Coordinates of C-alpha atoms in Angstrom, one line a residue:
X1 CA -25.5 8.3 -0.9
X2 CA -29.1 7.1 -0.9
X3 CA -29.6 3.4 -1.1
X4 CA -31.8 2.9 -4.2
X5 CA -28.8 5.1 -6.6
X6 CA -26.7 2.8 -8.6
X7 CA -24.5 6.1 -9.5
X8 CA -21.7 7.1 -6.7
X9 CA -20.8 10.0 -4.9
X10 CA -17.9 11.3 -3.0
X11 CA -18.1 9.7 0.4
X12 CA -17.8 13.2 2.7
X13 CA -17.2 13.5 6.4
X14 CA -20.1 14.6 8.1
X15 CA -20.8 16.5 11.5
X16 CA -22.1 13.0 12.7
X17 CA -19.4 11.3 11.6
X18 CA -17.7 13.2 13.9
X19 CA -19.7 13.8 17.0
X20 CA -20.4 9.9 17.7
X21 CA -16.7 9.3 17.3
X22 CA -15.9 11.5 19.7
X23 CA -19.2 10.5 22.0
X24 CA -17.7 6.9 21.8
X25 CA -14.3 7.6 22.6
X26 CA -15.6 9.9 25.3
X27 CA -17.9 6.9 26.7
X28 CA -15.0 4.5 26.7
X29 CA -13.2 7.1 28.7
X30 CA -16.3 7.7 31.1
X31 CA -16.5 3.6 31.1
X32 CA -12.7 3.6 32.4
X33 CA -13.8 6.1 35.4
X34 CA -16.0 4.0 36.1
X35 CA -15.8 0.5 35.8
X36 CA -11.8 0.3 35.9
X37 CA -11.4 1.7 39.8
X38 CA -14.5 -0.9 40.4
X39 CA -12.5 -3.4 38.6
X40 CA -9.2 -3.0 40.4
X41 CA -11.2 -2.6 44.1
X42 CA -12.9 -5.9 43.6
X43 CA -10.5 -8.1 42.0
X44 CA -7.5 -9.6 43.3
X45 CA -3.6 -9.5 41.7
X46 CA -4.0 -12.5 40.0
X47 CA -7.9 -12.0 38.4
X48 CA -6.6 -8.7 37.3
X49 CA -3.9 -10.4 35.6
X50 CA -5.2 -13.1 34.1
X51 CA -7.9 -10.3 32.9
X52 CA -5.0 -8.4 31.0
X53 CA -3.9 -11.8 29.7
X54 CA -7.6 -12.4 28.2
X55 CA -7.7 -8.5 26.7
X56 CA -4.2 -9.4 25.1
X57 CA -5.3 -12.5 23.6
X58 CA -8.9 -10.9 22.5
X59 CA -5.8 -8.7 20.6
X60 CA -4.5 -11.4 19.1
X61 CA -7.0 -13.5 17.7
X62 CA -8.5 -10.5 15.6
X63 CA -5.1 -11.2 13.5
X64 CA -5.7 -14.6 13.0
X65 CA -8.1 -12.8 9.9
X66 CA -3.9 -11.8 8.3
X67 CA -5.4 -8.5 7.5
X68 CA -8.6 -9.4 5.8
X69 CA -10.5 -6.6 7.4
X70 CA -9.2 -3.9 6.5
X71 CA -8.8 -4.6 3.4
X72 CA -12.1 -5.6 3.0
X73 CA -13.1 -2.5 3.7
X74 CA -11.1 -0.7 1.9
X75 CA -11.8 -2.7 -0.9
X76 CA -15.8 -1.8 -0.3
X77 CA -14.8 2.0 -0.3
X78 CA -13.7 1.1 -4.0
X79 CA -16.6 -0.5 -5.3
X80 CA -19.1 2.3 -3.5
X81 CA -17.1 4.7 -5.5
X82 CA -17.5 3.3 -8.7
X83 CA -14.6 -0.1 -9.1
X84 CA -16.2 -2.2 -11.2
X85 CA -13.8 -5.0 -10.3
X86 CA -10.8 -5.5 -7.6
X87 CA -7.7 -5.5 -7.6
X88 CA -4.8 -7.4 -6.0
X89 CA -2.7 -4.2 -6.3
X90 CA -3.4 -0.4 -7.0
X91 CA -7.4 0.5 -7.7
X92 CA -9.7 -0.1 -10.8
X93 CA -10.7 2.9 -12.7
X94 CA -14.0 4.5 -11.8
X95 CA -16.5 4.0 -13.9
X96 CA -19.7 5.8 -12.2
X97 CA -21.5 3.0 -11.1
X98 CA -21.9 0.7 -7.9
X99 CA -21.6 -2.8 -9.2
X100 CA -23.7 -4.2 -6.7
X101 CA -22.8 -8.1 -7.8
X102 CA -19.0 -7.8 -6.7
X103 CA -20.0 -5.8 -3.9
X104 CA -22.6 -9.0 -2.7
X105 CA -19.9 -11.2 -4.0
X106 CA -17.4 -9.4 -1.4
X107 CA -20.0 -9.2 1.1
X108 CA -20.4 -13.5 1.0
X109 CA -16.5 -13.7 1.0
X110 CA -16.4 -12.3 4.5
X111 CA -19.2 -14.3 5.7
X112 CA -17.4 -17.0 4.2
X113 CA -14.2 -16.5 5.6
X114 CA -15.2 -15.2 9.3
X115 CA -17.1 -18.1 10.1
X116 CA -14.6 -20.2 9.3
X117 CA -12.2 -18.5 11.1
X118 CA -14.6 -18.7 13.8
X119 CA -14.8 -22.6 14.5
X120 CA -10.5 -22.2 14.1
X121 CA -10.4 -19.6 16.5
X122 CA -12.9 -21.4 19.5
X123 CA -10.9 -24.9 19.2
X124 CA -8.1 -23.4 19.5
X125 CA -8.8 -21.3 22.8
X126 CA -10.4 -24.7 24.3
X127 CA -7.6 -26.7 23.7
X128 CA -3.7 -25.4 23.3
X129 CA -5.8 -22.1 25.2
X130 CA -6.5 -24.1 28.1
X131 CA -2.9 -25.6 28.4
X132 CA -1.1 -21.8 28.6
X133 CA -4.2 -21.1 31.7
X134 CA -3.5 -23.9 33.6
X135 CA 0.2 -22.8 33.4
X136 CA 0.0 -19.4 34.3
X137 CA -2.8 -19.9 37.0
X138 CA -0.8 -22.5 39.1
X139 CA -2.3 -25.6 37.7
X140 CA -6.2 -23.5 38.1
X141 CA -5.6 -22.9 41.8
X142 CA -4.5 -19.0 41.5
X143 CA -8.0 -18.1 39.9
X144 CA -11.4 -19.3 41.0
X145 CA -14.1 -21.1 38.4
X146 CA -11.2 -20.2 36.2
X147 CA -12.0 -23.4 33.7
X148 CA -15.8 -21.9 33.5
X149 CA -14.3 -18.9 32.9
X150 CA -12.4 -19.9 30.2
X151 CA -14.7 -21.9 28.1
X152 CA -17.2 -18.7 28.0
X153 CA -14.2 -16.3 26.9
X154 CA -13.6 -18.1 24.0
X155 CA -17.0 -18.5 23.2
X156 CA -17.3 -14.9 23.3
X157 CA -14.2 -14.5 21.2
X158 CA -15.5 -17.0 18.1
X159 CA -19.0 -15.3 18.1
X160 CA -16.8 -11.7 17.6
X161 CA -14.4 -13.1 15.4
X162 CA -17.8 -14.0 13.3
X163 CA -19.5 -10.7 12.9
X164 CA -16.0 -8.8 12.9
X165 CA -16.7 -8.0 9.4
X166 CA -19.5 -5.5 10.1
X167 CA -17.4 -3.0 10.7
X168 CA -15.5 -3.0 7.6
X169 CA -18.9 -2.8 5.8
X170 CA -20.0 0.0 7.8
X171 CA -16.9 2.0 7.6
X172 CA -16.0 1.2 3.8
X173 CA -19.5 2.3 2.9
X174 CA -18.9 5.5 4.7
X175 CA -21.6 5.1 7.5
X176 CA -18.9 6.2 10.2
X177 CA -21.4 7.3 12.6
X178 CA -23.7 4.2 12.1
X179 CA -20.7 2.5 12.6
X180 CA -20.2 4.7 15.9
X181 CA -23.6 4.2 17.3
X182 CA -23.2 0.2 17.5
X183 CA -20.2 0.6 19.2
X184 CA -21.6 3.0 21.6
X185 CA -24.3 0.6 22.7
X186 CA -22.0 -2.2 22.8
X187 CA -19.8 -0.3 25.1
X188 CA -23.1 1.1 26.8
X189 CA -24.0 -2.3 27.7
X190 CA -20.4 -3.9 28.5
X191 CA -20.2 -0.9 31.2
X192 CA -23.5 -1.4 32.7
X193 CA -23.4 -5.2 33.1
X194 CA -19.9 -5.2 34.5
X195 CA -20.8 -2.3 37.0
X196 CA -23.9 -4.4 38.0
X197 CA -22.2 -7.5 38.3
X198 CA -19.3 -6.3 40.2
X199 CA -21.3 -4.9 42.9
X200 CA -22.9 -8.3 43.1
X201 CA -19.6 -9.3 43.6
X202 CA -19.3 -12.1 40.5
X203 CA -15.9 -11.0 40.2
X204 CA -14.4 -12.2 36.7
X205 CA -17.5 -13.5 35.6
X206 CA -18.7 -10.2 35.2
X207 CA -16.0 -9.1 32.7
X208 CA -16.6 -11.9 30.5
X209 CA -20.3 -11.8 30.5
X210 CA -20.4 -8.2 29.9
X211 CA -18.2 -8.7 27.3
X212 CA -20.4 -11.2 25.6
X213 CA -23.9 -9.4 25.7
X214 CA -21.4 -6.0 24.5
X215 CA -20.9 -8.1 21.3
X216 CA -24.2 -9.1 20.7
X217 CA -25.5 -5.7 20.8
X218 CA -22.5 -4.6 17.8
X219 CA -23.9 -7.4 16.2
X220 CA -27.6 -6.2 16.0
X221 CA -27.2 -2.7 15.6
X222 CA -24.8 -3.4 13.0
X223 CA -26.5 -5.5 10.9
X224 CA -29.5 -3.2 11.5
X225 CA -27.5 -0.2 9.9
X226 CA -25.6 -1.8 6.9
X227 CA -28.4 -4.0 5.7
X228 CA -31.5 -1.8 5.4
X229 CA -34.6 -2.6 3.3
X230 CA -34.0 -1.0 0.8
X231 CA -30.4 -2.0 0.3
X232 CA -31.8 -5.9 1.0
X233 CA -33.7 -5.1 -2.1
X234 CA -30.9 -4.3 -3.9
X235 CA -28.8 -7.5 -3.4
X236 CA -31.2 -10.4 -2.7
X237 CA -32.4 -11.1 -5.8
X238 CA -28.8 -11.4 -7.5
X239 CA -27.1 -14.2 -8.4
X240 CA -23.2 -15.3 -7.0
X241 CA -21.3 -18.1 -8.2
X242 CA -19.1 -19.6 -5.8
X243 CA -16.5 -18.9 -7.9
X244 CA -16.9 -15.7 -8.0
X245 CA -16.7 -15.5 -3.8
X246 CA -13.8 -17.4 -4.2
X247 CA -12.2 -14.6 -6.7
X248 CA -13.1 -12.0 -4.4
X249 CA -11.1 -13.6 -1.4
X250 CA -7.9 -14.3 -3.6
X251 CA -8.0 -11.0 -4.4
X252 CA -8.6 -9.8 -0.7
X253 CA -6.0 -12.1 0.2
X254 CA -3.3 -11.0 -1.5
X255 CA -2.5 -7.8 0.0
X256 CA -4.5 -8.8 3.3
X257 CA -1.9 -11.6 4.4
X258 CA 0.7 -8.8 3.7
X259 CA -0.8 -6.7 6.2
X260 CA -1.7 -9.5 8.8
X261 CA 1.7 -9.6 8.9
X262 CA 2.0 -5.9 9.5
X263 CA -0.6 -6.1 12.0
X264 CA 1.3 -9.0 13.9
X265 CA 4.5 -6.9 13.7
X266 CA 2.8 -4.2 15.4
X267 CA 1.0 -6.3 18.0
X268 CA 4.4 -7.6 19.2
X269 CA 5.6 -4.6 19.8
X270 CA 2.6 -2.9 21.8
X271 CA 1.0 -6.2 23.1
X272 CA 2.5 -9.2 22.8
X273 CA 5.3 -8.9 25.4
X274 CA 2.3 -8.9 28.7
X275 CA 1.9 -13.1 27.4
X276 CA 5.8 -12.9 27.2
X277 CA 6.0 -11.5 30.6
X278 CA 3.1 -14.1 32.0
X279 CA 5.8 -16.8 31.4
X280 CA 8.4 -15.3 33.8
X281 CA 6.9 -12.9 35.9
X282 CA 3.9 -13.2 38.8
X283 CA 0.3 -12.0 37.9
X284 CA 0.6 -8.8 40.0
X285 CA 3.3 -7.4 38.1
X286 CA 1.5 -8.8 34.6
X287 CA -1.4 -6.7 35.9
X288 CA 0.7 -3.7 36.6
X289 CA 1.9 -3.9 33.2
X290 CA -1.2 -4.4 31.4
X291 CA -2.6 -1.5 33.4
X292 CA -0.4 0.4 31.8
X293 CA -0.6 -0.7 28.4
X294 CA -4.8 -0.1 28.4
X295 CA -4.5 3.2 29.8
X296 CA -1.4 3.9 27.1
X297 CA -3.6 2.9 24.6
X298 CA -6.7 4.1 25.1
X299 CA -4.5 8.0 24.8
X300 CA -3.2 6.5 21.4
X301 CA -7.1 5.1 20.8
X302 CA -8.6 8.7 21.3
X303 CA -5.8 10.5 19.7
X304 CA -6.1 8.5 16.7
X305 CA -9.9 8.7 16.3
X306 CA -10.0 11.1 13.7
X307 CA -7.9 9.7 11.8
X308 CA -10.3 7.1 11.6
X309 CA -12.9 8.7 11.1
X310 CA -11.0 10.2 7.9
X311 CA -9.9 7.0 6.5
X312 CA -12.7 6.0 4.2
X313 CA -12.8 9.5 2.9
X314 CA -9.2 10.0 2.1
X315 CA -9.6 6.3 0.4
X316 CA -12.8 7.7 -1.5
X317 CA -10.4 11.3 -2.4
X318 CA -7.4 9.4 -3.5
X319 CA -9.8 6.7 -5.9
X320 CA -11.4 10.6 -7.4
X321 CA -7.8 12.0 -7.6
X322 CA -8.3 15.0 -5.2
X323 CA -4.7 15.4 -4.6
X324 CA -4.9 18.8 -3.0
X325 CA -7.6 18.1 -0.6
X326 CA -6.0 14.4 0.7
X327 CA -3.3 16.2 1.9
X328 CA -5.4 18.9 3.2
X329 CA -7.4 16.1 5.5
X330 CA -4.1 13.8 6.5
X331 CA -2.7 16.8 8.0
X332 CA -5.3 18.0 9.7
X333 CA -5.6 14.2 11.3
X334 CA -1.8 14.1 12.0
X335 CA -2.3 17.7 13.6
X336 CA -5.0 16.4 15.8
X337 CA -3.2 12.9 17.0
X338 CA -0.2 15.2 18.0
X339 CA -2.0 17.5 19.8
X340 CA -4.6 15.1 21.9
X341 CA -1.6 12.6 22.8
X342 CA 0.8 15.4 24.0
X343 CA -1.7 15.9 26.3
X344 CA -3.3 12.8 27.3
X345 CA 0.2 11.7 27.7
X346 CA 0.9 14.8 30.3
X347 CA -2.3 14.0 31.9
X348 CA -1.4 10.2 32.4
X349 CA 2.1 11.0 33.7
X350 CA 1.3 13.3 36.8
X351 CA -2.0 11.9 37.6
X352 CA -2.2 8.5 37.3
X353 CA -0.9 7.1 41.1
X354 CA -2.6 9.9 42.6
X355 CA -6.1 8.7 41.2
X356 CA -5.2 4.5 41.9
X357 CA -4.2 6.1 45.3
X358 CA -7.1 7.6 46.0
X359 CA -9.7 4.8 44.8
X360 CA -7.5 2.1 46.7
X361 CA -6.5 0.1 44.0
X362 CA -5.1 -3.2 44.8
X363 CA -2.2 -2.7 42.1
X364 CA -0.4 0.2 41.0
X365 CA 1.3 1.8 37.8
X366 CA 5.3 0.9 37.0
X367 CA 7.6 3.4 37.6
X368 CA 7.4 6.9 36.1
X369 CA 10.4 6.1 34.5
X370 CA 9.0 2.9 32.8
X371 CA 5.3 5.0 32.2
X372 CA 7.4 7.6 30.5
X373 CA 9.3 5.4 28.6
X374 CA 6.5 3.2 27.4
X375 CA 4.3 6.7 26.3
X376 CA 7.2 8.1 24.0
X377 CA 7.0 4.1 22.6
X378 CA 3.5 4.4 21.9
X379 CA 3.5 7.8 20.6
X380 CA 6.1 6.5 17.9
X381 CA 3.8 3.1 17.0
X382 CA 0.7 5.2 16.9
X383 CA 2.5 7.8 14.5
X384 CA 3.9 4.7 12.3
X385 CA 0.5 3.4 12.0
X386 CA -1.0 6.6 10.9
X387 CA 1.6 6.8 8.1
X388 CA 1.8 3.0 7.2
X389 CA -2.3 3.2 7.3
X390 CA -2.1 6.3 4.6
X391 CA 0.4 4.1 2.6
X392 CA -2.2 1.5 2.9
X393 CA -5.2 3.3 1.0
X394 CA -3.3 3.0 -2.3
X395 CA -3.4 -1.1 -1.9
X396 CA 0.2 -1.3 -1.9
X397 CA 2.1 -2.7 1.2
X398 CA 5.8 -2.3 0.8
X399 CA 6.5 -2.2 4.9
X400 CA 6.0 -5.7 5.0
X401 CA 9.5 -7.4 5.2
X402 CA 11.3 -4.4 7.7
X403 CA 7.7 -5.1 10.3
X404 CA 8.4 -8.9 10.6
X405 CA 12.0 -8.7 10.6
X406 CA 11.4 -6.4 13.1
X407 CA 9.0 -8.5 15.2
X408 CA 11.3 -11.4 15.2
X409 CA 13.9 -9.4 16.5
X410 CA 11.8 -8.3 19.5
X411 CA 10.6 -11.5 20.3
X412 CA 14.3 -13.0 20.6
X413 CA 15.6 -10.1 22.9
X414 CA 12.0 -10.1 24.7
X415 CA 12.7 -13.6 25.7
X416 CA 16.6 -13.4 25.9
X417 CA 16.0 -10.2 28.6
X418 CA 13.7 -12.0 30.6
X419 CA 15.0 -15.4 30.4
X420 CA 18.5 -14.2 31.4
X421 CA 18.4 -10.5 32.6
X422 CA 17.2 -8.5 35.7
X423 CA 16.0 -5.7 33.7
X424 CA 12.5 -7.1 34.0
X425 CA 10.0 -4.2 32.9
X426 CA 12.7 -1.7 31.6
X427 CA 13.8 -4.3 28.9
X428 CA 10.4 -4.9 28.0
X429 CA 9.3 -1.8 27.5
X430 CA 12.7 -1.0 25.7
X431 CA 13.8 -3.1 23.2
X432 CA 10.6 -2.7 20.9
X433 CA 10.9 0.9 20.8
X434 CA 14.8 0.9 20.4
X435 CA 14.5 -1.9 17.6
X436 CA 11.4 -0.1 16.0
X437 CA 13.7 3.0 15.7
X438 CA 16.6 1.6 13.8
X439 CA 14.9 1.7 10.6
X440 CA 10.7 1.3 11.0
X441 CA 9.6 4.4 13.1
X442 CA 11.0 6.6 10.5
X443 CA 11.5 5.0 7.4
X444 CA 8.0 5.1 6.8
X445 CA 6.8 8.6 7.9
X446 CA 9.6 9.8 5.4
X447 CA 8.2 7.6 2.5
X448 CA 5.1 8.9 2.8
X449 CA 6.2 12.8 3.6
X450 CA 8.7 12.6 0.1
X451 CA 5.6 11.6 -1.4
X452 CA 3.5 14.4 -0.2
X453 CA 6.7 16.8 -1.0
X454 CA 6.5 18.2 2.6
X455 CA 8.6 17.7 5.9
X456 CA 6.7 16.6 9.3
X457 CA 6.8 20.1 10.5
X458 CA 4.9 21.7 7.3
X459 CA 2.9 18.8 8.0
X460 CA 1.7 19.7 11.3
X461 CA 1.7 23.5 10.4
X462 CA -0.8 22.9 7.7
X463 CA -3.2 20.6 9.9
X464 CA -3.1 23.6 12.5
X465 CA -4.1 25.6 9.5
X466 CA -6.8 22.9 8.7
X467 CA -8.2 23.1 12.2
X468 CA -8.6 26.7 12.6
X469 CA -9.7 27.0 9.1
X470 CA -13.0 24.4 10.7
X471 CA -13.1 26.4 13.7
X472 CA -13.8 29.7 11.9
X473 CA -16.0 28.3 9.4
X474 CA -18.4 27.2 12.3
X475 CA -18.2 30.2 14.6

């Protein structure tokens, strides 16, 4: 799609799209070899903890937006594909052309709204924030500089709250590997500066501030991709009404606070229990835990990257009503996830000690009961998501009510098992997968298969197909 055509085109998947995705989820691999054994040698149990507690609530805040991301961008994939208007549910016919007034109209409502969100998100870290540290750090005596510390983490976290929306731009206008490349410098930098400062010995310091210059990096390149010269052209000279900003966010809003919820749901089960367990267990066995949930989820981050990488083009192929091919693509993504998490997961299991071992890392892994446990958990979120996600691209949300139900429940027996049980990490990692698997983990997979008219067996049979059919095309 060139930038000076007012007429779309079908958004398609290309061979960059793909290679930077996997360079980036490589890198962030490569950037775990390399700065987590640093990380672990140099720290102590309770900066290592407390570092876990920061990545967790970095986690959190991004769903302080209740969705608005996402659906932002999906709602850009509809106007680059022809929506002449938005909708609160279902899509607006094509008509041919990009209407490039609604799309600056939904390009000031996310200004509008992330800056705003901003400001909430930074008085809230340096005031009810504060409180929870001083808790969990022993009245600020279990953590050096950990005040200083604090106050540039959440400084770091309202700035990325503020340019969060680039990638929904950059992703709902298809520009996946644009959208790859800033990420891959961000992370570029985040790696080098923590190595750097590590070695120099600034301990937590240099996670935060490697953080900080990681997000001003995204912020550059992104910018630099999504708003070109000739796309600046475009939109400068026309006219918005406030109102019409407003309109856009109402209509944004609708489904997004739906999925917030979703999102918070899911974030109970996979992350929230580490601040749980930060109220009623030390820091070294937080850091143990949250060890495990980054390594966890970086298997489920890779294995899920092509998925991502399809999701603006299955939400471009289901606006053009290419039936055939839509389920041609989701299989070959569910393939793919199955495949790259069996083994990550296998890979994890019997390797994992040996390697903390061997760099003489001053805290270890759970159990490989609890590991094991906690994989088949994630295995089952990250295959909800995918299905719940693909639900998604049709702007309806009916998991809403089971997710939060859900999430309640977990928090209750989360705190009930901690509070009066000895079944300290076993119940944690438990109960969200157990309670999940009463009705969530596969209600919705079998929505969407009944829809598709296919079990998850043909499913994965015809994404083998779909990948060998690639394979051969490009020998």
């Amino acid at each position: 799609m060139t930038e000076d055509c007012s007429y779309t085109m079908e958004i398609q998947t290309k061979k960059g799209d793909f290679y930077w995705s996997y360079i980036t989820q490589f890198f962030s691999v490569l950037s775990g070899i390399i700065v987590l054994p640093y990380m672990l040698t140099k720290l102590n149990e309770s900066e290592i903890g407390l570092n876990y507690i920061m990545l967790t609530i970095t986690g959190f805040v991004t769903l302080l937006d209740f969705g608005f991301a996402p659906q932002l961008g999906r709602n850009i994939t509809y106007i680059f594909s022809g929506s002449q208007s938005l909708k609160t549910t279902g899509i607006e016919e094509v008509k041919g052309e990009i209407n490039y007034t609604l799309l600056k109209s939904a390009i000031l409502a996310a200004k509008y709204v992330y800056n705003r969100l901003s400001y909430i998100v930074f008085i809230l870290l340096i005031t009810l924030g504060f409180v929870y540290v001083y808790f969990i750090t022993l009245r600020f005596t279990s953590v050096q500089n950990v005040e200083i510390i604090w106050l540039i983490f959440s400084f770091s976290i309202a700035v990325n709250i503020k340019i969060s929306y680039y990638s929904s731009l950059l992703n709902g206008k298809g520009l996946i590997a644009e959208a790859r490349k800033a990420l891959f410098y961000s992370k570029l930098t985040y790696t080098s500066v923590v190595f750097i400062l590590l070695f120099f010995n600034f301990k937590l310091f240099s996670i935060i501030i490697g953080n900080f210059l990681a997000i001003l990096i995204y912020w550059y390149f992104s910018h630099k991709y999504f708003f070109t010269n000739e796309f600046n052209k475009l939109i400068e000279k026309l006219y918005v009404e406030k109102k019409e900003v407003i309109e856009v966010i109402n209509t944004i809003k609708y489904n997004a606070i739906k999925l917030g919820a979703v999102y918070f749901g899911g974030f109970v089960v996979s992350r929230f229990s580490l601040l749980i367990i930060s109220l009623f267990l030390p820091l070294n066995i937080v850091g143990s835990y949250g060890l495990m949930v980054q390594l966890s989820g970086l298997i489920a981050t890779v294995s899920l990257t092509l998925f991502t990488v399809y999701q603006t083009r299955l939400s471009n192929l289901l606006v053009l009503n290419k039936n055939e091919e839509l389920k041609n693509e989701f299989a070959l993504t569910i393939f793919m996830f199955f495949l790259l998490f069996f083994i990550g997961a296998l890979l994890f299991v019997f390797s994992s000690n040996f390697l903390l071992t061997l760099i003489k890392s001053k805290i270890s892994l759970p159990s490989i009961l609890i590991l094991s446990v906690y994989l088949i958990v994630v295995f089952l979120e990250s295959n909800f998501t995918i299905f719940t996600s693909f639900i998604t691209l049709n702007n309806e949300i009916p998991y809403v009510k089971s997710t939060l139900i859900s999430g309640l429940i977990i928090l209750i027996l989360l705190f009930f098992s901690l509070k009066f049980t000895n079944l300290d990490l076993i119940g944690v990692v438990l109960i969200p997968g157990f309670i999940q698997l009463l009705y969530n983990y596969w209600k919705w997979p079998l929505f969407v298969l009944k829809e598709l008219k296919i079990n998850y067996f043909q499913l994965l049979q015809l994404g083998m197909k779909q990948a060998v059919l690639i394979l051969k095309l490009r020998k």
